Amino acid sequence: MIRFENDYAEGAHPQILQKLVETNEEQSPGYGMDAHSEKARAYIKKAIAAEQADVHFLVGGTQTNTTVIASILRPHQGVIAATTGHIAVHETGAIEATGHKVLTLPSDDGKITAAQVKACYDAHWQDSTHEHMVQPGLVYISHPTENGTTYSKAELTALSKVCRDCELPLFLDGARLGYGLVAQDNDLSLADIAQLCDVFYIGGTKMGALFGEAVVIVNPAYQRDFRYMIKQRGGLLAKGRLLGLQFETLLENHLYLDIAQHAVEMAMLIQQAFINKGFALRYDSKTNQQFPILPNDLLKTLGEKYSFSVWESFDETHTVVRFCTSWATKKENVQRLIKDIERLA
């Protein structure tokens, strides 16, 4: 079975494993105060051109999202997100468990717009009974989105302006950020994201690390006491160097973007194979996630050799599925998949 259902099926990039072995018996301070974590922080601050930013390392995406969101919101506030947003769909109510509601906006492609955020904000404050309702207090987006789509610089700039006009912090989930940064249609840099967002994170778990996400708090208003929040939510890893070391390795010599480029190139080969065979795509994704619309009677045929995710029902006879590549996807496996796609009836 060749697996394409997610981008974290493999362990870690060999350079990370090598570095872990080489440094295994080093003694260092705990809780992310070690030299490797400091070096990783320096790499990130240089890449985003924001020396004043705070950088913290957490273990996983849900832990990161809940910690960031709970640290910013007041008890009576909620977070605005797309209906398809990860915090709204795939985190088992983790945000609600912190006492905060997810205020969802309709989205077909996974993105939300500046106009939608402004309308949501205005609708709340123009209602004479607004104090009886959850107050919008934060905007959550992801880049790429759950559907593999990305924000353009113009879209993110417009969203950022509305958020600042409305005094709504903007938080960008970057679990797959590397894949977005190397997408064919991407015009955003890390420095752009740091300039336009209050908080974002650089994903590691889905980007070649064993585990780990690097939270970047750009806005000084949200930096104070964040380590208290990490500790309270069980995220302050005693052996914090294991996180810092992984990001140090990923960010040295452009490894992070190089392995992302490989994954996207493999995904584009898969995309073109489906297009050449006449299958439509549900989303216009230029990242490592591809969403072909397949006849239901072909799912079993492909499923005999390949694992993939069933995404959603398209109609009575067709289903949207997801094929996902990673840093470790082998080209020969992609070529085998392409040949089998070509053989489909």
Short mmCIF file of C-alpha atoms in Angstrom, two decimals:
data_model
loop_
_atom_site.label_atom_id
_atom_site.label_comp_id
_atom_site.label_asym_id
_atom_site.label_seq_id
_atom_site.Cartn_x
_atom_site.Cartn_y
_atom_site.Cartn_z
CA MET A 1 0.00 0.00 0.00
CA ILE A 2 1.36 3.41 -1.02
CA ARG A 3 0.05 6.12 1.25
CA PHE A 4 -1.19 9.52 0.07
CA GLU A 5 -3.76 10.26 2.78
CA ASN A 6 -1.68 12.81 4.72
CA ASP A 7 1.67 14.61 4.95
CA TYR A 8 2.79 13.19 8.29
CA ALA A 9 2.82 9.46 7.54
CA GLU A 10 6.63 9.33 7.66
CA GLY A 11 8.93 10.07 10.59
CA ALA A 12 11.38 12.93 10.14
CA HIS A 13 13.86 14.17 7.58
CA PRO A 14 17.18 12.28 7.88
CA GLN A 15 19.08 15.48 8.68
CA ILE A 16 16.88 15.97 11.75
CA LEU A 17 17.42 12.39 12.90
CA GLN A 18 21.16 12.76 12.39
CA LYS A 19 21.21 15.98 14.41
CA LEU A 20 19.21 14.35 17.22
CA VAL A 21 21.69 11.50 17.42
CA GLU A 22 24.72 13.81 17.28
CA THR A 23 23.42 15.96 20.13
CA ASN A 24 21.77 13.22 22.16
CA GLU A 25 24.08 13.46 25.15
CA GLU A 26 24.37 17.22 25.22
CA GLN A 27 23.35 18.82 28.48
CA SER A 28 21.23 21.92 28.10
CA PRO A 29 18.68 24.04 29.96
CA GLY A 30 15.08 22.88 29.68
CA TYR A 31 11.83 24.39 28.45
CA GLY A 32 13.20 25.85 25.22
CA MET A 33 15.92 27.98 26.80
CA ASP A 34 18.76 26.01 25.15
CA ALA A 35 21.21 27.12 22.48
CA HIS A 36 19.50 25.16 19.68
CA SER A 37 16.14 26.84 20.35
CA GLU A 38 17.82 30.24 20.49
CA LYS A 39 19.51 29.61 17.16
CA ALA A 40 16.19 28.56 15.63
CA ARG A 41 14.58 31.73 16.99
CA ALA A 42 17.34 33.81 15.41
CA TYR A 43 16.80 32.12 12.03
CA ILE A 44 13.06 32.84 12.19
CA LYS A 45 13.46 36.47 13.25
CA LYS A 46 15.89 37.05 10.39
CA ALA A 47 13.58 35.38 7.87
CA ILE A 48 10.61 37.51 8.91
CA ALA A 49 12.66 40.72 9.34
CA ALA A 50 11.16 41.27 12.79
CA GLU A 51 13.68 41.15 15.61
CA GLN A 52 11.01 42.25 18.10
CA ALA A 53 8.94 39.10 17.52
CA ASP A 54 8.62 36.41 20.18
CA VAL A 55 9.11 32.80 19.05
CA HIS A 56 7.88 29.78 21.01
CA PHE A 57 7.97 26.08 20.20
CA LEU A 58 4.99 23.81 20.84
CA VAL A 59 4.41 20.15 20.02
CA GLY A 60 1.35 20.06 17.74
CA GLY A 61 -1.20 22.07 15.81
CA THR A 62 -4.27 21.67 18.04
CA GLN A 63 -2.20 22.49 21.12
CA THR A 64 -0.87 25.56 19.31
CA ASN A 65 -4.27 26.77 18.14
CA THR A 66 -5.93 26.38 21.52
CA THR A 67 -3.05 28.06 23.37
CA VAL A 68 -2.80 31.04 21.03
CA ILE A 69 -6.53 31.62 20.78
CA ALA A 70 -7.18 31.27 24.53
CA SER A 71 -4.29 33.62 25.29
CA ILE A 72 -5.78 36.42 23.17
CA LEU A 73 -9.54 36.20 23.74
CA ARG A 74 -11.46 37.58 26.69
CA PRO A 75 -14.01 35.17 28.27
CA HIS A 76 -16.95 36.67 26.33
CA GLN A 77 -15.26 36.58 22.93
CA GLY A 78 -15.12 34.12 20.05
CA VAL A 79 -12.90 33.52 17.04
CA ILE A 80 -13.98 34.10 13.44
CA ALA A 81 -13.05 31.29 11.01
CA ALA A 82 -14.18 29.67 7.78
CA THR A 83 -16.75 26.90 8.09
CA THR A 84 -14.04 24.61 6.72
CA GLY A 85 -11.36 25.93 9.10
CA HIS A 86 -9.36 23.38 11.03
CA ILE A 87 -10.48 24.76 14.40
CA ALA A 88 -14.11 24.51 13.30
CA VAL A 89 -14.02 21.00 11.85
CA HIS A 90 -11.03 18.89 12.82
CA GLU A 91 -10.18 19.74 16.42
CA THR A 92 -12.99 17.98 18.29
CA GLY A 93 -14.31 21.20 19.80
CA ALA A 94 -10.93 22.02 21.35
CA ILE A 95 -11.53 25.76 21.03
CA GLU A 96 -14.99 25.49 22.55
CA ALA A 97 -13.46 23.47 25.37
CA THR A 98 -11.36 26.52 26.28
CA GLY A 99 -14.62 28.48 26.70
CA HIS A 100 -14.59 30.27 23.36
CA LYS A 101 -17.02 29.85 20.47
CA VAL A 102 -15.89 29.48 16.85
CA LEU A 103 -17.87 31.97 14.77
CA THR A 104 -17.95 30.44 11.30
CA LEU A 105 -18.25 32.23 7.97
CA PRO A 106 -19.34 30.43 4.78
CA SER A 107 -16.53 29.47 2.43
CA ASP A 108 -16.39 27.27 -0.63
CA ASP A 109 -12.63 27.30 -1.14
CA GLY A 110 -11.46 27.46 2.48
CA LYS A 111 -10.69 31.18 2.52
CA ILE A 112 -12.56 34.09 4.09
CA THR A 113 -12.55 37.65 2.80
CA ALA A 114 -12.08 41.07 4.29
CA ALA A 115 -15.68 41.92 3.38
CA GLN A 116 -16.99 38.90 5.29
CA VAL A 117 -15.04 39.81 8.41
CA LYS A 118 -16.25 43.42 8.26
CA ALA A 119 -19.86 42.28 7.81
CA CYS A 120 -19.56 39.89 10.77
CA TYR A 121 -18.07 42.63 12.94
CA ASP A 122 -20.68 45.21 11.91
CA ALA A 123 -23.57 42.78 12.39
CA HIS A 124 -22.51 42.22 15.98
CA TRP A 125 -22.04 45.85 16.99
CA GLN A 126 -25.10 47.14 15.12
CA ASP A 127 -27.37 44.71 16.95
CA SER A 128 -28.99 46.49 19.90
CA THR A 129 -28.70 43.29 21.97
CA HIS A 130 -25.06 42.63 21.17
CA GLU A 131 -24.12 42.18 24.83
CA HIS A 132 -26.21 38.98 24.79
CA MET A 133 -24.06 37.52 22.01
CA VAL A 134 -20.52 36.20 21.70
CA GLN A 135 -18.34 39.10 20.66
CA PRO A 136 -15.97 38.63 17.69
CA GLY A 137 -12.51 38.96 19.19
CA LEU A 138 -10.06 37.30 16.79
CA VAL A 139 -9.78 36.18 13.16
CA TYR A 140 -8.31 32.77 12.33
CA ILE A 141 -7.13 31.75 8.86
CA SER A 142 -4.76 29.11 7.54
CA HIS A 143 -2.27 29.27 4.68
CA PRO A 144 -2.66 26.94 2.91
CA THR A 145 -6.27 26.30 3.83
CA GLU A 146 -7.79 22.91 4.57
CA ASN A 147 -8.64 22.76 0.86
CA GLY A 148 -5.11 23.47 -0.34
CA THR A 149 -5.87 27.02 -1.45
CA THR A 150 -3.69 30.01 -0.59
CA TYR A 151 -4.15 33.69 0.13
CA SER A 152 -2.62 36.19 -2.26
CA LYS A 153 -0.72 39.15 -0.88
CA ALA A 154 -3.59 41.41 -1.94
CA GLU A 155 -6.15 39.23 -0.14
CA LEU A 156 -4.11 39.03 3.04
CA THR A 157 -3.40 42.77 2.93
CA ALA A 158 -7.11 43.56 2.66
CA LEU A 159 -7.91 41.14 5.48
CA SER A 160 -5.18 42.63 7.65
CA LYS A 161 -6.46 46.17 7.10
CA VAL A 162 -10.01 45.26 8.10
CA CYS A 163 -8.75 43.41 11.18
CA ARG A 164 -6.72 46.41 12.28
CA ASP A 165 -9.54 48.84 11.56
CA CYS A 166 -11.84 46.69 13.70
CA GLU A 167 -9.16 45.95 16.32
CA LEU A 168 -9.42 42.22 15.64
CA PRO A 169 -6.11 40.33 15.97
CA LEU A 170 -5.26 38.22 12.92
CA PHE A 171 -3.91 34.71 13.57
CA LEU A 172 -2.56 32.57 10.72
CA ASP A 173 -2.32 28.79 11.11
CA GLY A 174 0.81 27.74 9.23
CA ALA A 175 0.75 23.99 9.80
CA ARG A 176 1.54 23.59 6.07
CA LEU A 177 3.09 27.03 5.60
CA GLY A 178 6.11 25.78 3.64
CA TYR A 179 3.90 24.19 0.99
CA GLY A 180 2.07 27.50 0.59
CA LEU A 181 5.28 29.52 0.32
CA VAL A 182 6.57 27.43 -2.60
CA ALA A 183 3.22 27.14 -4.44
CA GLN A 184 3.33 28.23 -8.08
CA ASP A 185 0.86 31.06 -7.52
CA ASN A 186 2.25 32.28 -4.18
CA ASP A 187 3.35 35.92 -3.87
CA LEU A 188 3.67 36.03 -0.08
CA SER A 189 6.93 35.89 1.84
CA LEU A 190 7.48 35.11 5.51
CA ALA A 191 8.25 38.80 6.01
CA ASP A 192 4.90 39.73 4.40
CA ILE A 193 3.05 37.36 6.72
CA ALA A 194 4.83 38.79 9.76
CA GLN A 195 3.94 42.31 8.69
CA LEU A 196 0.27 41.54 8.04
CA CYS A 197 -0.54 39.14 10.91
CA ASP A 198 -0.42 39.58 14.67
CA VAL A 199 0.44 35.93 15.32
CA PHE A 200 1.25 33.03 13.03
CA TYR A 201 3.05 29.74 13.22
CA ILE A 202 5.52 27.83 11.11
CA GLY A 203 4.50 24.20 10.95
CA GLY A 204 6.95 21.38 11.51
CA THR A 205 4.85 18.26 12.06
CA LYS A 206 3.60 18.26 8.45
CA MET A 207 6.84 19.70 7.12
CA GLY A 208 9.55 17.15 7.87
CA ALA A 209 9.86 17.34 11.66
CA LEU A 210 9.05 14.51 14.05
CA PHE A 211 6.71 17.00 15.71
CA GLY A 212 6.59 20.69 16.51
CA GLU A 213 5.21 24.09 15.55
CA ALA A 214 6.98 27.46 15.89
CA VAL A 215 4.64 30.19 17.14
CA VAL A 216 5.64 33.70 16.10
CA ILE A 217 4.01 36.53 18.06
CA VAL A 218 4.69 39.72 16.15
CA ASN A 219 2.33 42.08 17.96
CA PRO A 220 3.85 43.05 21.35
CA ALA A 221 0.34 43.29 22.84
CA TYR A 222 0.09 39.47 22.83
CA GLN A 223 3.63 38.58 23.88
CA ARG A 224 3.41 39.11 27.62
CA ASP A 225 2.92 35.98 29.73
CA PHE A 226 2.55 33.66 26.74
CA ARG A 227 4.89 31.14 28.36
CA TYR A 228 2.48 31.02 31.31
CA MET A 229 -0.26 30.03 28.86
CA ILE A 230 1.94 27.36 27.27
CA LYS A 231 2.69 25.86 30.68
CA GLN A 232 -0.93 25.99 31.85
CA ARG A 233 -2.04 24.07 28.76
CA GLY A 234 0.61 21.39 29.09
CA GLY A 235 2.73 22.61 26.21
CA LEU A 236 5.96 23.69 27.89
CA LEU A 237 8.11 20.71 26.93
CA ALA A 238 10.82 19.95 29.49
CA LYS A 239 13.16 18.67 26.77
CA GLY A 240 12.46 21.78 24.73
CA ARG A 241 15.71 21.45 22.81
CA LEU A 242 14.10 18.59 20.86
CA LEU A 243 11.78 21.17 19.29
CA GLY A 244 14.34 23.92 18.84
CA LEU A 245 16.87 21.57 17.29
CA GLN A 246 14.39 20.41 14.66
CA PHE A 247 13.58 23.95 13.57
CA GLU A 248 17.26 24.86 13.65
CA THR A 249 17.89 22.02 11.20
CA LEU A 250 14.89 22.80 8.99
CA LEU A 251 15.82 26.46 8.69
CA GLU A 252 19.52 25.96 8.01
CA ASN A 253 20.52 26.00 4.34
CA HIS A 254 16.89 26.40 3.13
CA LEU A 255 15.98 22.79 3.97
CA TYR A 256 12.43 23.78 4.97
CA LEU A 257 11.57 25.25 1.58
CA ASP A 258 13.57 22.68 -0.39
CA ILE A 259 11.60 19.74 0.99
CA ALA A 260 8.36 21.69 0.56
CA GLN A 261 9.26 22.25 -3.09
CA HIS A 262 9.72 18.52 -3.61
CA ALA A 263 6.29 17.77 -2.13
CA VAL A 264 4.57 20.37 -4.29
CA GLU A 265 6.33 19.16 -7.44
CA MET A 266 5.07 15.62 -6.74
CA ALA A 267 1.55 16.95 -6.15
CA MET A 268 1.58 18.86 -9.43
CA LEU A 269 2.47 15.66 -11.29
CA ILE A 270 -0.52 13.94 -9.68
CA GLN A 271 -2.76 16.91 -10.47
CA GLN A 272 -1.77 16.89 -14.13
CA ALA A 273 -2.37 13.15 -14.40
CA PHE A 274 -5.96 13.55 -13.22
CA ILE A 275 -6.49 16.52 -15.54
CA ASN A 276 -5.04 14.64 -18.52
CA LYS A 277 -7.44 11.79 -17.83
CA GLY A 278 -10.38 14.21 -17.85
CA PHE A 279 -11.15 14.30 -14.13
CA ALA A 280 -12.13 17.66 -12.63
CA LEU A 281 -10.58 19.08 -9.47
CA ARG A 282 -12.75 20.32 -6.59
CA TYR A 283 -10.31 23.06 -5.54
CA ASP A 284 -7.67 25.05 -7.39
CA SER A 285 -4.80 23.92 -5.21
CA LYS A 286 -1.19 24.56 -6.17
CA THR A 287 0.05 23.02 -2.93
CA ASN A 288 0.72 19.47 -1.74
CA GLN A 289 -2.97 18.61 -1.39
CA GLN A 290 -4.96 17.65 -4.49
CA PHE A 291 -8.71 17.05 -4.64
CA PRO A 292 -9.88 15.17 -7.75
CA ILE A 293 -13.57 14.40 -8.25
CA LEU A 294 -13.81 10.70 -9.03
CA PRO A 295 -16.64 8.35 -10.01
CA ASN A 296 -17.58 6.25 -7.01
CA ASP A 297 -17.01 3.01 -8.90
CA LEU A 298 -13.33 3.88 -9.38
CA LEU A 299 -12.57 4.51 -5.71
CA LYS A 300 -12.24 0.82 -4.91
CA THR A 301 -9.93 0.29 -7.88
CA LEU A 302 -7.51 3.00 -6.77
CA GLY A 303 -7.91 2.00 -3.14
CA GLU A 304 -6.47 -1.45 -3.78
CA LYS A 305 -2.97 0.02 -4.15
CA TYR A 306 -3.17 3.53 -2.69
CA SER A 307 -4.53 5.10 0.46
CA PHE A 308 -6.14 8.53 0.16
CA SER A 309 -8.73 10.54 2.07
CA VAL A 310 -12.41 10.66 1.18
CA TRP A 311 -13.11 14.38 1.44
CA GLU A 312 -16.76 14.96 0.61
CA SER A 313 -19.62 13.67 -1.51
CA PHE A 314 -19.89 15.62 -4.75
CA ASP A 315 -23.09 14.10 -6.11
CA GLU A 316 -24.84 10.74 -6.18
CA THR A 317 -22.17 9.15 -8.34
CA HIS A 318 -19.01 11.14 -7.58
CA THR A 319 -16.82 11.75 -4.54
CA VAL A 320 -14.10 14.30 -3.82
CA VAL A 321 -10.95 12.62 -2.53
CA ARG A 322 -7.64 14.04 -1.32
CA PHE A 323 -4.18 12.95 -2.40
CA CYS A 324 -1.49 14.42 -0.19
CA THR A 325 2.26 14.44 -0.79
CA SER A 326 5.09 15.17 1.64
CA TRP A 327 8.82 15.79 1.88
CA ALA A 328 9.31 12.02 1.75
CA THR A 329 7.06 11.17 -1.21
CA LYS A 330 9.05 9.03 -3.63
CA LYS A 331 8.90 9.97 -7.30
CA GLU A 332 8.72 6.32 -8.32
CA ASN A 333 5.54 5.93 -6.24
CA VAL A 334 4.03 8.98 -7.89
CA GLN A 335 4.92 7.56 -11.30
CA ARG A 336 3.21 4.28 -10.39
CA LEU A 337 0.11 6.21 -9.35
CA ILE A 338 0.14 8.19 -12.60
CA LYS A 339 0.27 5.00 -14.66
CA ASP A 340 -2.68 3.59 -12.74
CA ILE A 341 -4.62 6.84 -13.23
CA GLU A 342 -4.00 6.55 -16.94
CA ARG A 343 -5.46 3.03 -16.88
CA LEU A 344 -8.70 4.11 -15.20
CA ALA A 345 -11.83 3.65 -17.31
#
